[in-house]
mmCIF file with all atom_site columns, C-alpha atoms in Angstrom:
data_model
loop_
_atom_site.group_PDB
_atom_site.id
_atom_site.type_symbol
_atom_site.label_atom_id
_atom_site.label_alt_id
_atom_site.label_comp_id
_atom_site.label_asym_id
_atom_site.label_entity_id
_atom_site.label_seq_id
_atom_site.pdbx_PDB_ins_code
_atom_site.Cartn_x
_atom_site.Cartn_y
_atom_site.Cartn_z
_atom_site.occupancy
_atom_site.B_iso_or_equiv
_atom_site.pdbx_formal_charge
_atom_site.auth_seq_id
_atom_site.auth_comp_id
_atom_site.auth_asym_id
_atom_site.auth_atom_id
_atom_site.pdbx_PDB_model_num
ATOM 1   C CA . UNK A 1 1   ? -227.552 6.836  -133.749 1.00 78.00 ? 1   UNK A CA 1
ATOM 2   C CA . UNK A 1 2   ? -231.148 5.787  -133.149 1.00 86.00 ? 2   UNK A CA 1
ATOM 3   C CA . UNK A 1 3   ? -234.437 7.498  -133.897 1.00 87.00 ? 3   UNK A CA 1
ATOM 4   C CA . UNK A 1 4   ? -235.336 7.133  -130.249 1.00 89.00 ? 4   UNK A CA 1
ATOM 5   C CA . UNK A 1 5   ? -232.263 9.138  -129.176 1.00 84.00 ? 5   UNK A CA 1
ATOM 6   C CA . UNK A 1 6   ? -233.074 11.783 -131.774 1.00 85.00 ? 6   UNK A CA 1
ATOM 7   C CA . UNK A 1 7   ? -236.605 12.062 -130.341 1.00 84.00 ? 7   UNK A CA 1
ATOM 8   C CA . UNK A 1 8   ? -235.150 12.382 -126.831 1.00 84.00 ? 8   UNK A CA 1
ATOM 9   C CA . UNK A 1 9   ? -232.847 15.185 -127.965 1.00 81.00 ? 9   UNK A CA 1
ATOM 10  C CA . UNK A 1 10  ? -235.764 16.940 -129.638 1.00 82.00 ? 10  UNK A CA 1
ATOM 11  C CA . UNK A 1 11  ? -237.850 16.776 -126.460 1.00 84.00 ? 11  UNK A CA 1
ATOM 12  C CA . UNK A 1 12  ? -234.930 17.994 -124.350 1.00 84.00 ? 12  UNK A CA 1
ATOM 13  C CA . UNK A 1 13  ? -234.380 20.979 -126.654 1.00 84.00 ? 13  UNK A CA 1
ATOM 14  C CA . UNK A 1 14  ? -238.114 21.679 -126.686 1.00 84.00 ? 14  UNK A CA 1
ATOM 15  C CA . UNK A 1 15  ? -238.157 21.806 -122.887 1.00 86.00 ? 15  UNK A CA 1
ATOM 16  C CA . UNK A 1 16  ? -235.435 24.472 -122.811 1.00 87.00 ? 16  UNK A CA 1
ATOM 17  C CA . UNK A 1 17  ? -236.995 26.430 -125.674 1.00 85.00 ? 17  UNK A CA 1
ATOM 18  C CA . UNK A 1 18  ? -240.465 26.338 -124.106 1.00 83.00 ? 18  UNK A CA 1
ATOM 19  C CA . UNK A 1 19  ? -239.128 27.703 -120.843 1.00 87.00 ? 19  UNK A CA 1
ATOM 20  C CA . UNK A 1 20  ? -237.578 30.671 -122.656 1.00 85.00 ? 20  UNK A CA 1
ATOM 21  C CA . UNK A 1 21  ? -240.783 31.285 -124.608 1.00 81.00 ? 21  UNK A CA 1
ATOM 22  C CA . UNK A 1 22  ? -242.907 31.227 -121.456 1.00 82.00 ? 22  UNK A CA 1
ATOM 23  C CA . UNK A 1 23  ? -240.623 33.701 -119.704 1.00 84.00 ? 23  UNK A CA 1
ATOM 24  C CA . UNK A 1 24  ? -240.594 36.013 -122.720 1.00 80.00 ? 24  UNK A CA 1
ATOM 25  C CA . UNK A 1 25  ? -244.343 35.870 -123.335 1.00 75.00 ? 25  UNK A CA 1
ATOM 26  C CA . UNK A 1 26  ? -245.233 36.294 -119.671 1.00 76.00 ? 26  UNK A CA 1
ATOM 27  C CA . UNK A 1 27  ? -242.761 39.081 -118.930 1.00 75.00 ? 27  UNK A CA 1
ATOM 28  C CA . UNK A 1 28  ? -241.973 40.608 -122.314 1.00 70.00 ? 28  UNK A CA 1
ATOM 29  C CA . UNK A 1 29  ? -238.266 40.274 -121.592 1.00 69.00 ? 29  UNK A CA 1
ATOM 30  C CA . UNK A 1 30  ? -235.371 37.925 -120.950 1.00 65.00 ? 30  UNK A CA 1
ATOM 31  C CA . UNK A 1 31  ? -232.961 40.496 -119.550 1.00 68.00 ? 31  UNK A CA 1
ATOM 32  C CA . UNK A 1 32  ? -232.555 39.395 -115.957 1.00 73.00 ? 32  UNK A CA 1
ATOM 33  C CA . UNK A 1 33  ? -229.762 39.767 -113.455 1.00 77.00 ? 33  UNK A CA 1
ATOM 34  C CA . UNK A 1 34  ? -227.558 36.983 -112.165 1.00 80.00 ? 34  UNK A CA 1
ATOM 35  C CA . UNK A 1 35  ? -228.933 35.247 -109.066 1.00 84.00 ? 35  UNK A CA 1
ATOM 36  C CA . UNK A 1 36  ? -227.597 32.575 -106.736 1.00 87.00 ? 36  UNK A CA 1
ATOM 37  C CA . UNK A 1 37  ? -229.295 29.905 -108.854 1.00 88.00 ? 37  UNK A CA 1
ATOM 38  C CA . UNK A 1 38  ? -227.772 31.199 -112.080 1.00 89.00 ? 38  UNK A CA 1
ATOM 39  C CA . UNK A 1 39  ? -224.316 31.447 -110.490 1.00 91.00 ? 39  UNK A CA 1
ATOM 40  C CA . UNK A 1 40  ? -224.562 27.788 -109.449 1.00 92.00 ? 40  UNK A CA 1
ATOM 41  C CA . UNK A 1 41  ? -225.739 26.794 -112.947 1.00 92.00 ? 41  UNK A CA 1
ATOM 42  C CA . UNK A 1 42  ? -222.859 28.724 -114.530 1.00 92.00 ? 42  UNK A CA 1
ATOM 43  C CA . UNK A 1 43  ? -220.312 27.112 -112.198 1.00 95.00 ? 43  UNK A CA 1
ATOM 44  C CA . UNK A 1 44  ? -221.639 23.595 -112.916 1.00 94.00 ? 44  UNK A CA 1
ATOM 45  C CA . UNK A 1 45  ? -221.697 24.333 -116.648 1.00 94.00 ? 45  UNK A CA 1
ATOM 46  C CA . UNK A 1 46  ? -218.140 25.696 -116.789 1.00 95.00 ? 46  UNK A CA 1
ATOM 47  C CA . UNK A 1 47  ? -216.820 22.925 -114.537 1.00 95.00 ? 47  UNK A CA 1
ATOM 48  C CA . UNK A 1 48  ? -218.351 20.298 -116.832 1.00 94.00 ? 48  UNK A CA 1
ATOM 49  C CA . UNK A 1 49  ? -216.812 21.829 -119.946 1.00 93.00 ? 49  UNK A CA 1
ATOM 50  C CA . UNK A 1 50  ? -213.427 22.090 -118.224 1.00 94.00 ? 50  UNK A CA 1
ATOM 51  C CA . UNK A 1 51  ? -213.701 18.376 -117.420 1.00 92.00 ? 51  UNK A CA 1
ATOM 52  C CA . UNK A 1 52  ? -212.782 17.037 -120.855 1.00 91.00 ? 52  UNK A CA 1
ATOM 53  C CA . UNK A 1 53  ? -215.656 18.910 -122.539 1.00 89.00 ? 53  UNK A CA 1
ATOM 54  C CA . UNK A 1 54  ? -218.325 16.945 -120.670 1.00 91.00 ? 54  UNK A CA 1
ATOM 55  C CA . UNK A 1 55  ? -221.318 18.285 -122.610 1.00 89.00 ? 55  UNK A CA 1
ATOM 56  C CA . UNK A 1 56  ? -223.887 15.895 -121.067 1.00 90.00 ? 56  UNK A CA 1
ATOM 57  C CA . UNK A 1 57  ? -223.039 17.288 -117.629 1.00 92.00 ? 57  UNK A CA 1
ATOM 58  C CA . UNK A 1 58  ? -223.060 20.865 -118.972 1.00 92.00 ? 58  UNK A CA 1
ATOM 59  C CA . UNK A 1 59  ? -226.536 20.280 -120.410 1.00 91.00 ? 59  UNK A CA 1
ATOM 60  C CA . UNK A 1 60  ? -227.572 18.747 -117.091 1.00 91.00 ? 60  UNK A CA 1
ATOM 61  C CA . UNK A 1 61  ? -226.723 22.046 -115.389 1.00 93.00 ? 61  UNK A CA 1
ATOM 62  C CA . UNK A 1 62  ? -229.087 23.839 -117.790 1.00 92.00 ? 62  UNK A CA 1
ATOM 63  C CA . UNK A 1 63  ? -231.884 21.293 -117.305 1.00 91.00 ? 63  UNK A CA 1
ATOM 64  C CA . UNK A 1 64  ? -231.486 21.530 -113.533 1.00 91.00 ? 64  UNK A CA 1
ATOM 65  C CA . UNK A 1 65  ? -231.828 25.310 -113.692 1.00 92.00 ? 65  UNK A CA 1
ATOM 66  C CA . UNK A 1 66  ? -234.955 25.093 -115.861 1.00 91.00 ? 66  UNK A CA 1
ATOM 67  C CA . UNK A 1 67  ? -236.506 22.514 -113.524 1.00 89.00 ? 67  UNK A CA 1
ATOM 68  C CA . UNK A 1 68  ? -235.887 24.756 -110.537 1.00 88.00 ? 68  UNK A CA 1
ATOM 69  C CA . UNK A 1 69  ? -237.006 27.920 -112.345 1.00 88.00 ? 69  UNK A CA 1
ATOM 70  C CA . UNK A 1 70  ? -240.236 26.406 -113.643 1.00 85.00 ? 70  UNK A CA 1
ATOM 71  C CA . UNK A 1 71  ? -241.533 26.318 -110.070 1.00 82.00 ? 71  UNK A CA 1
ATOM 72  C CA . UNK A 1 72  ? -241.156 30.098 -109.916 1.00 81.00 ? 72  UNK A CA 1
ATOM 73  C CA . UNK A 1 73  ? -243.982 30.548 -112.418 1.00 79.00 ? 73  UNK A CA 1
ATOM 74  C CA . UNK A 1 74  ? -246.381 29.409 -109.704 1.00 68.00 ? 74  UNK A CA 1
ATOM 75  C CA . UNK A 1 75  ? -249.900 30.726 -109.475 1.00 46.00 ? 75  UNK A CA 1
ATOM 76  C CA . UNK A 1 76  ? -251.433 34.104 -110.081 1.00 41.00 ? 76  UNK A CA 1
ATOM 77  C CA . UNK A 1 77  ? -251.072 36.823 -107.474 1.00 36.00 ? 77  UNK A CA 1
ATOM 78  C CA . UNK A 1 78  ? -253.836 39.413 -107.689 1.00 41.00 ? 78  UNK A CA 1
ATOM 79  C CA . UNK A 1 79  ? -251.752 42.438 -106.873 1.00 40.00 ? 79  UNK A CA 1
ATOM 80  C CA . UNK A 1 80  ? -251.305 45.582 -108.934 1.00 42.00 ? 80  UNK A CA 1
ATOM 81  C CA . UNK A 1 81  ? -247.501 45.433 -108.737 1.00 42.00 ? 81  UNK A CA 1
ATOM 82  C CA . UNK A 1 82  ? -247.495 41.827 -110.011 1.00 41.00 ? 82  UNK A CA 1
ATOM 83  C CA . UNK A 1 83  ? -250.023 42.666 -112.752 1.00 40.00 ? 83  UNK A CA 1
ATOM 84  C CA . UNK A 1 84  ? -247.919 45.628 -113.863 1.00 43.00 ? 84  UNK A CA 1
ATOM 85  C CA . UNK A 1 85  ? -244.916 43.323 -114.100 1.00 44.00 ? 85  UNK A CA 1
ATOM 86  C CA . UNK A 1 86  ? -246.946 41.373 -116.671 1.00 41.00 ? 86  UNK A CA 1
ATOM 87  C CA . UNK A 1 87  ? -246.359 37.920 -115.252 1.00 44.00 ? 87  UNK A CA 1
ATOM 88  C CA . UNK A 1 88  ? -248.040 35.334 -113.144 1.00 47.00 ? 88  UNK A CA 1
ATOM 89  C CA . UNK A 1 89  ? -245.448 34.242 -110.605 1.00 52.00 ? 89  UNK A CA 1
ATOM 90  C CA . UNK A 1 90  ? -245.604 32.082 -107.522 1.00 54.00 ? 90  UNK A CA 1
ATOM 91  C CA . UNK A 1 91  ? -245.047 33.420 -104.051 1.00 55.00 ? 91  UNK A CA 1
ATOM 92  C CA . UNK A 1 92  ? -246.737 33.814 -100.702 1.00 58.00 ? 92  UNK A CA 1
ATOM 93  C CA . UNK A 1 93  ? -246.708 37.596 -100.949 1.00 69.00 ? 93  UNK A CA 1
ATOM 94  C CA . UNK A 1 94  ? -246.660 40.117 -103.800 1.00 71.00 ? 94  UNK A CA 1
ATOM 95  C CA . UNK A 1 95  ? -243.013 40.835 -102.938 1.00 75.00 ? 95  UNK A CA 1
ATOM 96  C CA . UNK A 1 96  ? -242.113 37.145 -103.358 1.00 76.00 ? 96  UNK A CA 1
ATOM 97  C CA . UNK A 1 97  ? -244.019 37.039 -106.655 1.00 73.00 ? 97  UNK A CA 1
ATOM 98  C CA . UNK A 1 98  ? -241.980 39.987 -107.943 1.00 77.00 ? 98  UNK A CA 1
ATOM 99  C CA . UNK A 1 99  ? -238.750 38.364 -106.729 1.00 79.00 ? 99  UNK A CA 1
ATOM 100 C CA . UNK A 1 100 ? -239.679 35.232 -108.671 1.00 81.00 ? 100 UNK A CA 1
ATOM 101 C CA . UNK A 1 101 ? -240.125 37.323 -111.799 1.00 82.00 ? 101 UNK A CA 1
ATOM 102 C CA . UNK A 1 102 ? -236.547 38.570 -111.491 1.00 82.00 ? 102 UNK A CA 1
ATOM 103 C CA . UNK A 1 103 ? -235.322 35.045 -110.829 1.00 86.00 ? 103 UNK A CA 1
ATOM 104 C CA . UNK A 1 104 ? -237.128 33.818 -113.962 1.00 88.00 ? 104 UNK A CA 1
ATOM 105 C CA . UNK A 1 105 ? -235.583 36.574 -116.036 1.00 87.00 ? 105 UNK A CA 1
ATOM 106 C CA . UNK A 1 106 ? -232.118 35.714 -114.713 1.00 88.00 ? 106 UNK A CA 1
ATOM 107 C CA . UNK A 1 107 ? -232.625 32.027 -115.492 1.00 90.00 ? 107 UNK A CA 1
ATOM 108 C CA . UNK A 1 108 ? -233.745 32.841 -119.040 1.00 89.00 ? 108 UNK A CA 1
ATOM 109 C CA . UNK A 1 109 ? -230.733 35.065 -119.630 1.00 88.00 ? 109 UNK A CA 1
ATOM 110 C CA . UNK A 1 110 ? -228.214 32.491 -118.406 1.00 89.00 ? 110 UNK A CA 1
ATOM 111 C CA . UNK A 1 111 ? -229.933 29.678 -120.314 1.00 90.00 ? 111 UNK A CA 1
ATOM 112 C CA . UNK A 1 112 ? -229.698 31.648 -123.550 1.00 86.00 ? 112 UNK A CA 1
ATOM 113 C CA . UNK A 1 113 ? -226.065 32.616 -122.864 1.00 88.00 ? 113 UNK A CA 1
ATOM 114 C CA . UNK A 1 114 ? -224.781 29.172 -121.860 1.00 90.00 ? 114 UNK A CA 1
ATOM 115 C CA . UNK A 1 115 ? -226.913 27.330 -124.409 1.00 88.00 ? 115 UNK A CA 1
ATOM 116 C CA . UNK A 1 116 ? -225.353 29.529 -127.084 1.00 85.00 ? 116 UNK A CA 1
ATOM 117 C CA . UNK A 1 117 ? -221.916 28.277 -126.090 1.00 87.00 ? 117 UNK A CA 1
ATOM 118 C CA . UNK A 1 118 ? -223.067 24.771 -127.033 1.00 85.00 ? 118 UNK A CA 1
ATOM 119 C CA . UNK A 1 119 ? -224.608 26.015 -130.259 1.00 81.00 ? 119 UNK A CA 1
ATOM 120 C CA . UNK A 1 120 ? -228.208 25.823 -129.049 1.00 80.00 ? 120 UNK A CA 1
ATOM 121 C CA . UNK A 1 121 ? -230.077 28.481 -130.959 1.00 72.00 ? 121 UNK A CA 1
ATOM 122 C CA . UNK A 1 122 ? -233.224 29.619 -129.230 1.00 70.00 ? 122 UNK A CA 1
ATOM 123 C CA . UNK A 1 123 ? -234.399 32.218 -131.728 1.00 66.00 ? 123 UNK A CA 1
ATOM 124 C CA . UNK A 1 124 ? -238.158 31.951 -131.904 1.00 61.00 ? 124 UNK A CA 1
ATOM 125 C CA . UNK A 1 125 ? -239.757 31.603 -135.291 1.00 63.00 ? 125 UNK A CA 1
ATOM 126 C CA . UNK A 1 126 ? -242.044 34.457 -136.220 1.00 76.00 ? 126 UNK A CA 1
ATOM 127 C CA . UNK A 1 127 ? -245.707 33.833 -135.563 1.00 82.00 ? 127 UNK A CA 1
ATOM 128 C CA . UNK A 1 128 ? -247.666 34.697 -138.711 1.00 87.00 ? 128 UNK A CA 1
ATOM 129 C CA . UNK A 1 129 ? -250.112 37.613 -138.443 1.00 88.00 ? 129 UNK A CA 1
ATOM 130 C CA . UNK A 1 130 ? -253.060 35.376 -139.369 1.00 91.00 ? 130 UNK A CA 1
ATOM 131 C CA . UNK A 1 131 ? -252.298 33.140 -136.364 1.00 90.00 ? 131 UNK A CA 1
ATOM 132 C CA . UNK A 1 132 ? -252.024 36.153 -134.059 1.00 90.00 ? 132 UNK A CA 1
ATOM 133 C CA . UNK A 1 133 ? -255.385 37.382 -135.394 1.00 92.00 ? 133 UNK A CA 1
ATOM 134 C CA . UNK A 1 134 ? -256.964 34.006 -134.604 1.00 93.00 ? 134 UNK A CA 1
ATOM 135 C CA . UNK A 1 135 ? -255.500 34.113 -131.095 1.00 91.00 ? 135 UNK A CA 1
ATOM 136 C CA . UNK A 1 136 ? -257.050 37.550 -130.569 1.00 91.00 ? 136 UNK A CA 1
ATOM 137 C CA . UNK A 1 137 ? -260.421 36.318 -131.866 1.00 93.00 ? 137 UNK A CA 1
ATOM 138 C CA . UNK A 1 138 ? -260.205 33.311 -129.545 1.00 93.00 ? 138 UNK A CA 1
ATOM 139 C CA . UNK A 1 139 ? -259.339 35.490 -126.556 1.00 90.00 ? 139 UNK A CA 1
ATOM 140 C CA . UNK A 1 140 ? -262.279 37.772 -127.357 1.00 91.00 ? 140 UNK A CA 1
ATOM 141 C CA . UNK A 1 141 ? -264.625 34.782 -127.642 1.00 92.00 ? 141 UNK A CA 1
ATOM 142 C CA . UNK A 1 142 ? -263.394 33.532 -124.263 1.00 89.00 ? 142 UNK A CA 1
ATOM 143 C CA . UNK A 1 143 ? -263.968 36.946 -122.662 1.00 89.00 ? 143 UNK A CA 1
ATOM 144 C CA . UNK A 1 144 ? -267.515 36.884 -124.054 1.00 92.00 ? 144 UNK A CA 1
ATOM 145 C CA . UNK A 1 145 ? -267.929 33.307 -122.751 1.00 92.00 ? 145 UNK A CA 1
ATOM 146 C CA . UNK A 1 146 ? -268.512 31.968 -126.284 1.00 93.00 ? 146 UNK A CA 1
ATOM 147 C CA . UNK A 1 147 ? -266.568 28.811 -125.596 1.00 92.00 ? 147 UNK A CA 1
ATOM 148 C CA . UNK A 1 148 ? -267.690 26.853 -128.670 1.00 94.00 ? 148 UNK A CA 1
ATOM 149 C CA . UNK A 1 149 ? -266.405 29.670 -130.865 1.00 94.00 ? 149 UNK A CA 1
ATOM 150 C CA . UNK A 1 150 ? -263.163 29.848 -128.830 1.00 91.00 ? 150 UNK A CA 1
ATOM 151 C CA . UNK A 1 151 ? -262.677 26.094 -129.297 1.00 93.00 ? 151 UNK A CA 1
ATOM 152 C CA . UNK A 1 152 ? -263.201 26.519 -133.050 1.00 95.00 ? 152 UNK A CA 1
ATOM 153 C CA . UNK A 1 153 ? -260.408 29.123 -133.176 1.00 94.00 ? 153 UNK A CA 1
ATOM 154 C CA . UNK A 1 154 ? -258.156 26.923 -131.026 1.00 92.00 ? 154 UNK A CA 1
ATOM 155 C CA . UNK A 1 155 ? -258.583 24.042 -133.472 1.00 93.00 ? 155 UNK A CA 1
ATOM 156 C CA . UNK A 1 156 ? -257.705 26.309 -136.407 1.00 94.00 ? 156 UNK A CA 1
ATOM 157 C CA . UNK A 1 157 ? -254.576 27.508 -134.609 1.00 92.00 ? 157 UNK A CA 1
ATOM 158 C CA . UNK A 1 158 ? -253.585 23.949 -133.725 1.00 91.00 ? 158 UNK A CA 1
ATOM 159 C CA . UNK A 1 159 ? -254.156 22.802 -137.308 1.00 92.00 ? 159 UNK A CA 1
ATOM 160 C CA . UNK A 1 160 ? -251.745 25.539 -138.415 1.00 90.00 ? 160 UNK A CA 1
ATOM 161 C CA . UNK A 1 161 ? -249.002 23.965 -136.268 1.00 87.00 ? 161 UNK A CA 1
ATOM 162 C CA . UNK A 1 162 ? -249.145 26.023 -133.088 1.00 88.00 ? 162 UNK A CA 1
ATOM 163 C CA . UNK A 1 163 ? -249.655 25.137 -129.439 1.00 85.00 ? 163 UNK A CA 1
ATOM 164 C CA . UNK A 1 164 ? -251.438 27.419 -127.004 1.00 83.00 ? 164 UNK A CA 1
ATOM 165 C CA . UNK A 1 165 ? -251.522 27.604 -123.223 1.00 81.00 ? 165 UNK A CA 1
ATOM 166 C CA . UNK A 1 166 ? -253.714 29.876 -121.154 1.00 79.00 ? 166 UNK A CA 1
ATOM 167 C CA . UNK A 1 167 ? -251.671 31.182 -118.233 1.00 70.00 ? 167 UNK A CA 1
ATOM 168 C CA . UNK A 1 168 ? -252.340 33.996 -115.836 1.00 64.00 ? 168 UNK A CA 1
ATOM 169 C CA . UNK A 1 169 ? -254.929 35.638 -118.064 1.00 66.00 ? 169 UNK A CA 1
ATOM 170 C CA . UNK A 1 170 ? -252.626 35.537 -121.105 1.00 72.00 ? 170 UNK A CA 1
ATOM 171 C CA . UNK A 1 171 ? -252.492 33.189 -124.028 1.00 81.00 ? 171 UNK A CA 1
ATOM 172 C CA . UNK A 1 172 ? -248.997 31.833 -124.651 1.00 78.00 ? 172 UNK A CA 1
ATOM 173 C CA . UNK A 1 173 ? -248.481 30.547 -128.197 1.00 82.00 ? 173 UNK A CA 1
ATOM 174 C CA . UNK A 1 174 ? -245.593 28.718 -129.790 1.00 77.00 ? 174 UNK A CA 1
ATOM 175 C CA . UNK A 1 175 ? -244.887 26.670 -132.871 1.00 76.00 ? 175 UNK A CA 1
ATOM 176 C CA . UNK A 1 176 ? -245.016 22.898 -132.456 1.00 75.00 ? 176 UNK A CA 1
ATOM 177 C CA . UNK A 1 177 ? -241.501 21.452 -132.568 1.00 63.00 ? 177 UNK A CA 1
#
């Protein structure tokens, strides 16, 4: 045991958790279908556990999936179908952007399922109503181009232990780990 290894484990968990939070906040769901990428991740995961319960390799399969899936967030596609899907996803065409949304949802579902086998609990903590109110005030200030006021709200939110990211016209918020 070392404190350094504990910090590494914390950052690794945070990476997986943050991916799930981004998918959920950008899409409003985590209920995707299995894709080729998730089938490969599942096969690597199961194979690792069947090999003398090789948990480092099983976790590696999850990290590999998250690394690959993170690229699917991509940029914003200004298309009504993509906007209605509620996510900013990468892709050359609106159709590819929508496909990436489904791939993200599938990756989130398999990450939650397989992570649960290892005892990784990804239940998000509730965000207090006062923090959500500050986020709304900040978003309103940004829409009105009152950036000093928006920065003031951001600092309050950060001081309360939350991290924010502005993505695709939405503010994604999560508790600092």
